[in-house]
Coordinates of C-alpha atoms and ligand atoms in Angstrom, one line a residue:
M73 CA -11.9 1.8 -29.5
A74 CA -11.6 5.4 -31.3
Q75 CA -11.2 5.6 -34.9
D76 CA -8.2 6.5 -37.0
N77 CA -9.3 9.6 -38.6
Q78 CA -10.3 10.6 -35.0
L79 CA -6.1 10.0 -33.5
Q80 CA -4.9 13.6 -34.2
A81 CA -3.1 15.6 -32.0
V82 CA -5.0 17.3 -29.3
N83 CA -3.6 20.0 -26.9
H84 CA -7.0 19.8 -24.2
G85 CA -6.7 20.1 -20.1
G86 CA -6.6 16.3 -20.9
A87 CA -3.9 16.2 -23.1
Q88 CA -1.8 18.5 -21.4
A89 CA -2.5 15.5 -17.6
V90 CA -1.4 13.1 -19.3
A91 CA 1.9 14.2 -21.1
A92 CA 3.0 15.8 -17.3
A93 CA 1.6 12.4 -15.8
R94 CA 4.0 10.4 -18.3
A95 CA 7.2 13.1 -17.4
H96 CA 7.0 11.9 -14.4
G97 CA 7.3 8.6 -14.6
A98 CA 3.7 7.4 -15.1
R99 CA 2.1 4.6 -17.3
T100 CA -0.9 3.5 -16.7
I101 CA -4.2 5.7 -16.1
F102 CA -6.1 3.5 -13.5
T103 CA -9.7 5.2 -13.2
L104 CA -13.9 4.5 -13.7
S105 CA -15.4 5.8 -16.7
G106 CA -17.2 9.5 -15.9
G107 CA -18.1 12.4 -18.2
H108 CA -15.9 14.7 -15.9
I109 CA -13.3 12.9 -17.2
F110 CA -13.3 11.9 -20.7
P111 CA -10.5 14.3 -21.9
V112 CA -8.0 12.4 -20.0
Y113 CA -9.0 9.5 -21.5
D114 CA -8.3 11.3 -25.4
G115 CA -5.6 12.6 -23.9
A116 CA -4.1 9.2 -23.5
V117 CA -5.9 7.6 -26.4
K118 CA -4.0 10.2 -28.5
A119 CA -1.1 10.6 -26.7
D120 CA 2.2 9.1 -28.9
P121 CA 2.6 6.1 -28.0
P122 CA -0.8 5.7 -25.7
M123 CA -1.4 6.2 -22.1
P124 CA -3.0 2.3 -21.0
I125 CA -6.3 3.0 -19.7
L126 CA -6.7 0.6 -16.8
D127 CA -10.8 0.5 -15.9
V128 CA -12.0 -1.3 -12.8
R129 CA -14.9 -1.2 -11.4
H130 CA -15.1 0.4 -8.3
E131 CA -12.7 3.7 -8.1
Q132 CA -11.3 2.0 -4.3
T133 CA -9.9 -0.8 -6.9
A134 CA -8.6 2.5 -9.1
V135 CA -6.7 4.0 -6.2
F136 CA -5.5 0.8 -4.9
A137 CA -4.1 0.0 -8.1
A138 CA -2.4 3.2 -8.0
E139 CA -1.0 2.9 -5.0
A140 CA 0.0 -0.3 -5.6
T141 CA 2.4 0.9 -8.5
A142 CA 3.7 3.6 -6.2
R143 CA 5.1 1.1 -3.5
L144 CA 6.0 -2.2 -6.3
T145 CA 7.3 -0.1 -8.9
R146 CA 9.0 3.3 -6.8
S147 CA 7.4 5.4 -9.5
P148 CA 4.0 7.4 -8.8
G149 CA 0.6 5.7 -9.3
F150 CA -2.0 7.5 -11.4
A151 CA -5.8 7.4 -11.0
V152 CA -8.4 9.1 -12.7
L153 CA -11.8 9.7 -11.3
T154 CA -14.5 11.5 -11.9
A155 CA -16.6 14.5 -10.2
G156 CA -18.7 13.5 -6.8
P157 CA -19.1 10.0 -6.2
G158 CA -15.7 8.8 -7.8
V159 CA -13.8 11.1 -5.8
T160 CA -15.7 10.1 -2.6
N161 CA -15.4 6.2 -3.5
G162 CA -11.8 6.6 -4.3
V163 CA -11.7 8.6 -0.1
S164 CA -10.5 5.0 2.0
A165 CA -7.9 4.1 -0.6
I166 CA -6.6 7.8 -0.9
T167 CA -6.0 7.6 2.8
T168 CA -4.5 4.1 2.9
A169 CA -1.4 6.0 0.2
H170 CA -1.6 8.7 2.9
F171 CA -1.0 6.3 6.1
N172 CA 1.5 4.3 3.3
G173 CA 3.5 7.7 2.3
S174 CA 3.1 5.9 -1.4
S175 CA 2.9 8.6 -4.0
V176 CA -0.2 8.7 -5.5
V177 CA -2.1 10.8 -7.7
V178 CA -5.4 11.3 -8.1
L179 CA -6.5 13.6 -11.1
A180 CA -10.3 14.5 -10.8
G181 CA -13.1 15.6 -13.0
R182 CA -14.7 18.8 -11.2
A183 CA -18.2 20.8 -12.1
P184 CA -17.7 23.4 -14.2
D185 CA -16.9 27.0 -12.9
Y186 CA -19.7 28.6 -14.9
R187 CA -22.3 27.0 -13.2
W188 CA -20.8 26.8 -10.1
G189 CA -23.5 26.5 -7.1
S190 CA -26.6 26.1 -9.1
G191 CA -26.1 22.3 -8.5
S192 CA -24.7 20.4 -11.8
L193 CA -24.6 16.7 -11.5
Q194 CA -22.0 15.7 -8.7
E195 CA -21.1 19.0 -8.2
F196 CA -19.1 18.6 -5.1
D197 CA -16.0 21.2 -3.7
H198 CA -13.5 18.2 -3.2
P199 CA -10.6 19.7 -1.8
G200 CA -12.1 20.4 1.6
L201 CA -12.6 16.7 1.4
L202 CA -9.3 15.8 0.6
G203 CA -6.9 18.2 2.0
P204 CA -6.8 16.0 5.7
I205 CA -5.5 12.8 3.9
T206 CA -3.4 14.1 1.1
K207 CA -0.1 16.6 0.8
R208 CA -1.8 18.8 -1.1
A209 CA -5.4 18.5 -2.5
W210 CA -6.6 21.9 -4.8
T211 CA -8.4 22.5 -8.3
E212 CA -7.1 23.8 -11.6
H213 CA -9.5 26.4 -13.3
H214 CA -7.6 27.4 -16.3
A215 CA -7.0 24.8 -19.5
A216 CA -3.4 26.5 -19.6
G217 CA -2.6 26.0 -16.1
V218 CA -3.3 21.7 -16.3
G219 CA -0.1 20.5 -17.7
P220 CA 1.5 22.6 -15.3
A221 CA -0.6 21.7 -12.2
V222 CA -0.6 18.2 -12.5
S223 CA 3.4 18.5 -13.3
E224 CA 3.4 19.9 -9.8
A225 CA 0.9 17.4 -8.1
F226 CA 3.2 14.3 -9.5
R227 CA 7.0 16.7 -7.8
L228 CA 4.9 16.7 -4.9
A229 CA 3.8 13.3 -4.5
C230 CA 7.1 12.0 -5.0
A231 CA 8.9 14.4 -2.7
R232 CA 10.2 12.8 0.7
H233 CA 7.9 12.1 3.0
R234 CA 5.7 10.3 -0.1
G235 CA 2.0 10.7 -0.5
P236 CA -1.0 11.5 -2.0
V237 CA -1.8 14.6 -3.9
F238 CA -4.7 15.6 -5.0
L239 CA -5.8 17.7 -7.9
D240 CA -9.3 18.7 -9.5
V241 CA -9.4 20.5 -12.5
A242 CA -13.1 22.4 -13.6
L243 CA -14.9 20.5 -16.7
E244 CA -13.9 23.9 -18.6
A245 CA -10.2 23.7 -17.9
L246 CA -9.5 19.6 -18.7
F247 CA -12.5 20.0 -21.8
G248 CA -10.6 23.7 -22.9
T249 CA -7.3 24.5 -24.8
P250 CA -5.0 26.9 -23.2
D251 CA -5.3 30.1 -25.3
P252 CA -2.0 30.7 -27.4
G253 CA -1.9 34.8 -26.5
S254 CA -1.9 33.8 -22.8
D255 CA 0.2 32.2 -19.7
N256 CA -2.5 31.2 -17.8
A257 CA -5.7 32.2 -19.6
P258 CA -9.2 31.1 -19.2
A259 CA -10.2 27.9 -21.1
S260 CA -10.2 28.8 -24.9
R261 CA -14.0 29.2 -26.3
S262 CA -13.4 27.1 -29.4
G263 CA -11.6 23.5 -30.5
S264 CA -11.9 20.9 -28.0
A265 CA -14.1 22.9 -25.5
A266 CA -16.6 23.1 -28.4
A267 CA -15.6 19.3 -29.6
G268 CA -16.8 18.2 -25.9
G269 CA -19.9 19.6 -25.8
V270 CA -19.2 21.8 -23.8
P271 CA -20.7 25.3 -23.9
P272 CA -18.6 28.0 -24.8
S273 CA -20.3 30.1 -22.4
M274 CA -19.2 28.4 -19.9
I275 CA -16.0 29.8 -19.4
V276 CA -16.5 32.4 -17.2
E277 CA -14.1 33.2 -14.8
S278 CA -15.9 34.0 -11.0
S279 CA -14.4 35.6 -8.6
M280 CA -16.5 33.2 -6.0
R281 CA -14.4 30.1 -7.6
Q282 CA -11.0 31.9 -7.1
A283 CA -12.5 32.7 -3.2
Q284 CA -12.9 28.7 -2.8
Q285 CA -8.9 28.1 -4.3
T286 CA -8.0 30.2 -1.5
L287 CA -10.2 28.5 0.8
H288 CA -9.4 25.3 0.2
D289 CA -5.9 24.6 -1.7
K290 CA -3.6 24.3 2.0
A291 CA -0.6 26.4 2.0
G292 CA 1.1 24.8 -0.5
P293 CA 3.3 21.8 -0.8
A294 CA 4.5 20.7 2.7
A295 CA 7.2 21.3 4.2
D296 CA 8.5 17.9 3.9
S297 CA 9.2 18.6 0.1
A298 CA 12.1 20.9 0.8
A299 CA 13.9 18.7 3.4
G300 CA 14.8 15.7 1.0
G301 CA 17.9 15.6 2.1
D302 CA 20.9 14.4 4.1
P303 CA 20.5 13.4 7.9
D304 CA 22.7 15.4 10.4
S305 CA 25.8 13.9 10.8
G306 CA 26.2 14.9 14.6
S307 CA 22.4 12.6 15.0
L308 CA 24.5 9.4 13.2
A309 CA 27.3 9.4 15.3
R310 CA 25.1 10.0 18.9
I311 CA 23.2 7.0 17.1
A312 CA 27.0 5.0 16.9
Q313 CA 28.0 6.0 20.6
L314 CA 24.4 4.6 22.3
L315 CA 25.8 1.3 19.9
A316 CA 28.8 1.1 21.6
Q317 CA 26.9 1.2 24.9
S318 CA 24.2 -1.4 23.9
A319 CA 23.8 -5.1 24.7
R320 CA 21.2 -5.6 23.2
P321 CA 20.8 -3.6 20.0
V322 CA 17.8 -4.6 17.5
L323 CA 17.1 -2.7 14.4
V324 CA 13.5 -2.7 12.6
L325 CA 13.2 -2.0 8.7
G326 CA 9.7 -0.7 7.3
S327 CA 8.1 0.3 4.5
D328 CA 10.4 3.8 3.8
V329 CA 13.6 1.6 3.8
W330 CA 12.5 0.1 0.5
L331 CA 10.0 3.2 -0.5
D332 CA 13.3 5.4 -0.1
G333 CA 15.7 2.9 -2.3
A334 CA 17.6 2.3 0.6
Q335 CA 17.3 -1.3 1.1
T336 CA 21.3 -2.5 -0.3
A337 CA 22.4 -0.1 1.9
A338 CA 20.3 -1.1 4.8
R339 CA 21.7 -5.0 4.6
A340 CA 25.0 -3.7 4.1
A341 CA 24.6 -1.9 7.2
A342 CA 22.8 -4.3 9.5
E343 CA 25.6 -7.2 8.1
E344 CA 28.2 -4.8 9.2
L345 CA 27.0 -3.6 12.3
Q346 CA 26.0 -7.4 13.0
L347 CA 22.4 -6.5 14.1
P348 CA 19.7 -8.8 14.3
V349 CA 17.0 -7.6 12.2
I350 CA 12.9 -7.3 12.7
T351 CA 11.2 -5.9 9.1
N352 CA 8.0 -5.2 8.8
G353 CA 5.8 -4.1 6.0
Q354 CA 7.2 -3.4 3.0
G355 CA 10.7 -4.0 4.6
R356 CA 10.1 -7.6 4.8
G357 CA 12.2 -9.0 2.3
I358 CA 15.0 -6.8 2.3
L359 CA 16.9 -9.3 4.8
P360 CA 15.5 -12.6 2.7
A361 CA 14.2 -15.4 5.0
G362 CA 16.8 -17.2 6.3
H363 CA 19.3 -14.7 6.8
P364 CA 20.8 -15.4 10.1
L365 CA 20.6 -11.6 11.1
L366 CA 16.4 -11.6 10.5
V367 CA 14.9 -12.3 13.7
T368 CA 11.8 -11.3 13.4
R369 CA 10.1 -15.0 14.1
A370 CA 11.7 -14.1 17.5
R371 CA 10.0 -9.9 18.0
S372 CA 8.9 -11.0 21.5
V373 CA 12.3 -11.7 22.9
A374 CA 14.1 -9.3 20.9
F375 CA 11.5 -6.0 21.7
G376 CA 10.9 -7.8 25.8
E377 CA 14.7 -7.7 25.9
A378 CA 16.8 -5.5 24.1
D379 CA 18.2 -2.6 25.8
L380 CA 18.2 -0.3 22.4
V381 CA 16.1 -0.7 19.3
I382 CA 16.7 1.3 16.2
V383 CA 13.4 2.1 14.3
V384 CA 14.1 2.9 10.4
G385 CA 11.3 4.0 8.1
T386 CA 7.9 3.2 9.3
P387 CA 6.1 5.3 12.5
L388 CA 6.6 3.9 16.0
D389 CA 3.1 2.6 15.7
F390 CA 0.6 -0.5 17.3
R391 CA 2.5 -2.7 14.9
L392 CA 5.5 -2.1 16.8
G393 CA 4.3 -1.9 20.5
Y394 CA 4.4 2.4 19.9
G395 CA 8.0 2.2 20.6
E396 CA 7.9 0.5 24.3
Y397 CA 10.5 -2.5 24.3
G398 CA 12.6 -3.8 27.1
G399 CA 11.3 -4.2 30.2
K400 CA 10.7 -8.4 30.3
N401 CA 13.0 -11.3 32.2
G402 CA 14.5 -8.4 34.6
T403 CA 15.8 -5.8 31.8
P404 CA 15.0 -2.4 32.4
A405 CA 13.6 0.1 29.8
A406 CA 14.9 -0.1 26.3
Q407 CA 16.5 2.9 25.0
V408 CA 14.6 4.2 21.5
V409 CA 16.3 5.7 18.3
H410 CA 13.8 6.6 15.3
V411 CA 15.4 7.1 11.8
A412 CA 12.9 8.7 8.9
D413 CA 12.5 9.7 5.8
A414 CA 11.5 13.1 6.9
P415 CA 11.7 15.3 10.0
S416 CA 7.5 14.9 10.3
Q417 CA 7.6 12.0 10.6
L418 CA 9.4 11.3 13.4
A419 CA 7.3 10.0 16.5
A420 CA 6.2 12.7 18.9
H421 CA 4.5 10.3 21.3
R422 CA 7.4 9.0 22.7
E423 CA 11.4 10.1 24.1
L424 CA 13.7 8.9 21.9
A425 CA 17.2 8.3 23.2
A426 CA 18.6 9.7 19.0
A427 CA 17.0 10.5 15.9
A428 CA 17.7 11.5 12.2
A429 CA 15.8 12.5 9.3
G430 CA 16.4 12.3 5.8
D431 CA 18.4 10.3 3.0
L432 CA 17.9 6.6 4.3
S433 CA 20.8 5.3 2.0
V434 CA 22.6 8.5 3.9
C435 CA 21.5 7.7 7.5
F436 CA 22.4 3.9 7.0
D437 CA 25.9 4.7 5.2
G438 CA 26.3 7.6 7.5
L439 CA 25.5 5.3 10.4
T440 CA 28.6 2.5 9.7
S441 CA 30.9 4.8 9.2
A442 CA 30.4 6.7 12.7
A443 CA 30.5 3.1 13.9
D444 CA 33.8 2.4 12.3
Q445 CA 35.0 5.6 13.7
I446 CA 34.6 4.6 17.0
G447 CA 35.7 1.0 16.6
L448 CA 32.6 -1.0 17.7
N449 CA 33.6 -3.9 18.9
R450 CA 29.5 -6.0 18.9
P451 CA 29.6 -7.4 21.8
W452 CA 25.9 -8.3 21.0
T453 CA 27.3 -11.5 18.1
R454 CA 28.4 -13.4 21.2
D455 CA 25.3 -14.4 23.2
W456 CA 22.8 -11.8 22.0
L457 CA 22.8 -12.7 18.9
P458 CA 22.6 -16.4 19.3
R459 CA 20.1 -15.9 22.4
L460 CA 17.7 -14.3 18.9
T461 CA 17.9 -16.6 16.3
D462 CA 17.5 -20.0 19.2
A463 CA 14.5 -18.1 19.7
R464 CA 13.3 -18.2 15.8
R465 CA 14.4 -21.7 15.6
S466 CA 12.5 -22.7 18.0
A467 CA 9.2 -20.2 16.8
E468 CA 10.3 -22.2 14.0
A469 CA 10.2 -25.6 14.6
A470 CA 7.0 -25.1 17.0
D471 CA 5.2 -23.7 13.8
A472 CA 6.0 -27.2 11.5
D473 CA 2.8 -29.4 13.3
L474 CA 0.6 -26.5 12.1
L475 CA 2.2 -25.7 8.4
A476 CA 1.6 -29.7 8.3
S477 CA -2.0 -29.8 9.4
D478 CA -4.0 -32.6 8.3
A479 CA -7.1 -31.3 10.8
D480 CA -10.2 -31.4 9.1
P481 CA -12.0 -28.9 9.1
I482 CA -8.5 -27.6 7.3
H483 CA -6.2 -25.5 10.0
P484 CA -5.5 -22.1 8.3
M485 CA -1.8 -22.6 8.8
R486 CA -2.1 -25.7 6.5
I487 CA -2.7 -23.4 3.3
Y488 CA 0.4 -21.5 4.4
G489 CA 2.8 -24.6 4.5
E490 CA 1.1 -25.8 0.9
L491 CA 1.9 -22.0 -0.9
A492 CA 5.8 -22.1 1.1
K493 CA 6.6 -24.6 -1.1
L494 CA 5.3 -23.1 -4.6
L495 CA 6.5 -19.6 -4.0
D496 CA 9.0 -18.3 -6.3
P497 CA 11.4 -16.4 -5.1
D498 CA 10.0 -13.0 -6.9
A499 CA 6.5 -13.8 -6.5
V500 CA 4.1 -11.0 -5.3
V501 CA 1.9 -11.9 -2.3
I502 CA -0.5 -10.0 -1.4
G503 CA -2.8 -9.7 2.2
D504 CA -6.4 -8.7 2.1
G505 CA -8.1 -10.1 5.3
G506 CA -8.3 -10.3 9.1
D507 CA -6.4 -13.7 11.1
F508 CA -6.0 -15.1 7.7
V509 CA -3.7 -12.4 6.5
S510 CA -2.4 -12.4 10.3
Y511 CA -1.1 -15.6 9.9
A512 CA 0.4 -15.2 6.3
G513 CA 1.9 -12.4 7.6
K514 CA 3.9 -14.6 10.0
Y515 CA 4.5 -17.5 8.2
I516 CA 5.4 -16.4 4.4
E517 CA 8.7 -14.9 5.1
P518 CA 9.3 -12.8 1.5
R519 CA 13.0 -13.8 -0.3
Q520 CA 13.4 -10.6 -1.3
P521 CA 11.6 -6.8 -1.0
G522 CA 9.0 -5.4 -2.8
C523 CA 7.2 -8.5 -2.9
W524 CA 4.6 -8.2 -0.2
L525 CA 1.8 -6.1 0.3
D526 CA -0.5 -5.5 3.4
P527 CA -2.9 -2.7 3.6
G528 CA -0.5 -0.5 6.2
P529 CA -1.6 0.6 9.3
F530 CA -4.9 1.9 7.9
G531 CA -6.2 -1.5 7.7
C532 CA -8.7 -1.1 5.3
L533 CA -10.2 -4.4 4.3
G534 CA -11.0 -4.2 -0.1
T535 CA -7.5 -3.5 -1.1
G536 CA -7.4 -6.8 -2.5
L537 CA -7.8 -6.9 -5.8
G538 CA -6.9 -3.0 -6.8
Y539 CA -3.6 -4.6 -5.3
A540 CA -3.2 -7.6 -7.4
I541 CA -4.4 -6.2 -10.6
A542 CA -1.0 -4.1 -10.6
A543 CA 0.7 -6.1 -9.3
R544 CA 0.2 -8.1 -12.2
V545 CA 0.7 -5.2 -14.5
C546 CA 4.1 -4.4 -12.6
R547 CA 5.5 -7.7 -12.5
P548 CA 4.0 -9.4 -15.7
S549 CA 6.1 -12.8 -15.5
A550 CA 6.2 -12.5 -11.5
Q551 CA 3.5 -15.3 -9.8
V552 CA 0.8 -12.7 -8.2
V553 CA -1.1 -14.3 -5.8
L554 CA -3.7 -12.6 -3.6
L555 CA -4.9 -14.2 0.0
L556 CA -8.3 -13.3 1.0
G557 CA -10.4 -13.2 4.2
D558 CA -13.9 -14.4 3.1
G559 CA -15.0 -11.4 4.4
A560 CA -12.1 -9.2 2.9
A561 CA -13.4 -10.8 -0.4
G562 CA -17.1 -9.1 -0.7
F563 CA -15.0 -5.3 -1.0
S564 CA -13.6 -5.8 -4.1
L565 CA -14.8 -9.4 -5.9
M566 CA -16.4 -7.6 -8.2
D567 CA -13.1 -6.7 -10.0
V568 CA -12.3 -10.5 -10.6
D569 CA -14.3 -9.2 -13.8
T570 CA -11.4 -6.2 -14.8
L571 CA -8.6 -9.4 -13.9
V572 CA -10.7 -10.8 -16.8
R573 CA -11.0 -8.0 -19.4
H574 CA -7.4 -6.9 -19.3
R575 CA -6.8 -10.4 -19.4
L576 CA -4.5 -10.9 -15.5
P577 CA -3.8 -13.9 -14.2
V578 CA -4.0 -13.8 -10.8
V579 CA -4.2 -16.5 -8.1
M580 CA -6.8 -16.1 -5.4
I581 CA -6.7 -17.7 -2.0
C582 CA -9.2 -17.6 -0.2
G583 CA -9.6 -19.0 3.1
N584 CA -13.2 -19.1 3.8
N585 CA -14.3 -19.4 7.8
G586 CA -17.4 -18.3 7.2
I587 CA -17.2 -15.1 9.8
W588 CA -15.8 -12.0 10.1
G589 CA -13.0 -14.0 11.8
L590 CA -10.7 -10.9 13.5
E591 CA -13.8 -9.3 14.5
K592 CA -16.2 -12.3 16.1
H593 CA -13.8 -14.0 17.7
P594 CA -12.6 -10.2 19.9
M595 CA -16.1 -9.8 20.2
R596 CA -17.3 -13.3 21.8
A597 CA -14.0 -13.0 24.1
L598 CA -15.2 -9.0 25.4
Y599 CA -18.7 -9.9 25.5
G600 CA -19.1 -13.5 25.9
Y601 CA -21.6 -13.6 22.6
D602 CA -21.4 -12.1 19.0
V603 CA -23.4 -10.1 16.5
A604 CA -22.8 -9.1 12.9
A605 CA -20.0 -11.4 12.6
E606 CA -21.6 -14.2 10.5
L607 CA -20.8 -14.5 6.5
Q608 CA -22.6 -17.7 4.4
P609 CA -20.3 -20.5 5.3
Q610 CA -19.0 -22.0 2.6
C611 CA -20.0 -19.1 -0.2
R612 CA -18.9 -20.1 -3.5
Y613 CA -16.5 -16.9 -4.1
D614 CA -15.1 -19.3 -6.7
Q615 CA -18.6 -19.3 -8.9
V616 CA -17.9 -15.9 -8.5
A617 CA -14.5 -15.8 -10.4
A618 CA -16.2 -18.1 -12.5
A619 CA -18.9 -16.7 -13.7
L620 CA -17.0 -13.0 -14.4
G621 CA -14.9 -15.2 -17.0
G622 CA -12.4 -16.1 -14.3
A623 CA -11.6 -20.1 -12.5
G624 CA -12.0 -21.4 -9.4
E625 CA -13.2 -24.9 -7.1
L626 CA -14.4 -25.0 -3.5
I627 CA -11.5 -27.2 -1.2
T628 CA -12.5 -28.8 2.1
R629 CA -9.9 -31.5 2.9
P630 CA -6.3 -30.8 3.8
D631 CA -5.1 -33.2 1.4
Q632 CA -6.9 -31.0 -1.5
I633 CA -5.1 -28.1 -1.3
G634 CA -1.7 -28.4 -3.1
P635 CA -2.8 -29.7 -6.2
A636 CA -5.5 -27.2 -6.3
L637 CA -3.1 -24.2 -5.9
R638 CA -0.6 -26.6 -8.4
R639 CA -4.0 -26.0 -10.6
A640 CA -4.1 -22.6 -10.3
F641 CA -0.7 -21.2 -11.0
D642 CA -1.0 -23.5 -14.3
S643 CA -4.3 -22.1 -15.4
G644 CA -3.2 -18.7 -16.6
V645 CA -6.7 -16.9 -15.9
P646 CA -7.5 -15.3 -13.2
Y647 CA -8.3 -18.5 -10.3
L648 CA -9.7 -18.2 -7.6
V649 CA -9.1 -21.5 -4.7
N650 CA -11.9 -21.1 -2.4
I651 CA -10.7 -23.0 0.6
A652 CA -13.2 -23.9 3.8
T653 CA -11.4 -23.7 6.9
D654 CA -12.1 -24.0 10.9
P655 CA -14.4 -21.1 11.9
Q656 CA -13.4 -21.7 15.6
I657 CA -9.7 -20.9 14.4
A658 CA -8.9 -17.6 15.8
Y659 CA -5.5 -16.2 15.5
P660 CA -3.4 -16.3 18.6
R661 CA -2.4 -12.6 18.9
S662 CA -1.6 -10.5 22.0
T663 CA -2.5 -7.1 21.0
T664 CA -5.5 -5.5 19.4
G665 CA -3.7 -2.8 17.9
I666 CA -5.6 -0.2 20.2
Ligands
TPP874 C1 -12.9 -1.4 5.6 C2 -13.3 -2.3 6.7 N1 -14.3 -2.2 7.3 C3 -13.9 -3.2 8.6 C4 -12.7 -3.4 9.0 C5 -12.7 -4.1 10.7 N2 -12.3 -5.7 10.7 C6 -11.2 -5.9 10.2 S1 -10.3 -7.5 10.4 C7 -11.8 -7.6 9.8 C8 -12.7 -9.2 9.1 C9 -12.0 -9.6 8.4 O1 -12.9 -10.7 8.3 P1 -12.2 -11.5 6.8 O2 -12.0 -11.5 5.8 O3 -13.3 -12.9 6.5 O4 -10.6 -12.6 7.4 P2 -10.5 -13.4 8.4 O5 -10.6 -12.5 9.9 O6 -12.4 -14.3 9.1 O7 -9.5 -14.5 8.7 C10 -13.0 -6.6 10.3 C11 -14.4 -6.7 9.6 C12 -11.8 -3.0 8.6 N3 -10.4 -3.2 9.0 N4 -11.8 -2.2 7.4

């Protein structure tokens, strides 16, 4: 803890960075320490009020936590990483934010310019590496430029189509104080720079570093940042026309519907038009579990027999069969409409019957009004919707036995049967794993939007503890449940320590089948044998949680699951329920995602 006599206001680059981040809605710094970023901490501690610093045990956790913050609160997440390995450790999480369209700013330290090229500690030119996975990646070299650069990073991260932005700051600029006489002066030779232990001789302009900046800074903000506006009304009228000709439409609601704040407009449009709805990613919960139009459980019939599929706010990727619909049971191929928050997100790999891009609330409202003008008579409510509702009910009925299964070893579905009984409507459920989490995606149907977090299309294992940390911080009074495969657990379990140190109670449920299930079963199916797919059977991950200051228990019988989950929810500490499940059981999937 800083001493009071050190808490006078500061104006170095780190303080400017914190002020700019706060002005854009950042509330917490997720980080792991390194000397290159001390001024940001100093700025956070001395800000009024101080900005909370949440320090973790691996940089991936810091960025995953920032990413989950953006996805849960729809205000930007902020991660601060030290130079070199701090940044490279964050790369998978930054890429995940890129795929998920999450507004994340990653601010990094950087070796000093005055020694650039001489091989100082952790010297690495990050933007070249980060450029392809961010909206922009660049370096700030001047103390006076840090505040404006951080501000620009946040502006860009939050503009449609959202995504991560990377900025690193040369050591002397972060420790330095702007020269009051100049708008864009090099770092001052006095004050905080000296206090930070940085020799004045470091403050050297070099033409070489200017050249580096030009080389690695992309051509400025991505084109989309200008495209935050309304969709073209002609496109919406065309979509309404397609609906008027359709007998079997389906509406798909994806993550960007939630991230763009369009969940209310989406639900109103679905209800007004009486469209059967399938949700994915963070679109889940926009129509709550049990809503009569929600037919996610009937997706195979819905996608197989639809004549028109309108996909909003998510790419036409492997999760959505690449946008190929219809053609089952004698039906022709379906027409496909893609609606996105920005033109860059519209599918280019498949022919579209219509497309629209822009503010998604405006898209939904505009579609409803265009349909009103045509005088749509919604013929699908007669046969198609009831057919999908029946298919949904049959799928639900077929699951009932396994959700209550008494099988020993435990069937993973029994865990979801027990968990569903205990979840509050606003519970945040997070999945990190293979087969174990595929079951969750199917059987945990959110009752509100913004309550489900999976890794998204990049499919990166290891999101778990970072997402859980953020969920607990962002939703202090909600249940937070982290579902972990035992393989996935290994990527981030050390951050139970972070939950403990920061007093963040989370219920962790480990589906422990002793294997990398989603790899072992497919490899056996392809080759007749498998390698590199075994883990320790019944490894005591609960004892790992306990050793780190949390608590937990191992469960081996199905009747123990419910009581153990209740103990976990009641405990008020990070609690890992380690459930030994049957390794023979593979999630019944119809595609590999490839
Ligand atoms: C970082 C990363 N490494 C490897 C993979 C490949 N992968 C996908 S699922 C999976 C198995 C996950 O096993 P586990 O978490 O134990 O869940 P299970 O499938 O056994 O339920 C692996 C290794 C990945 N998606 N991400």
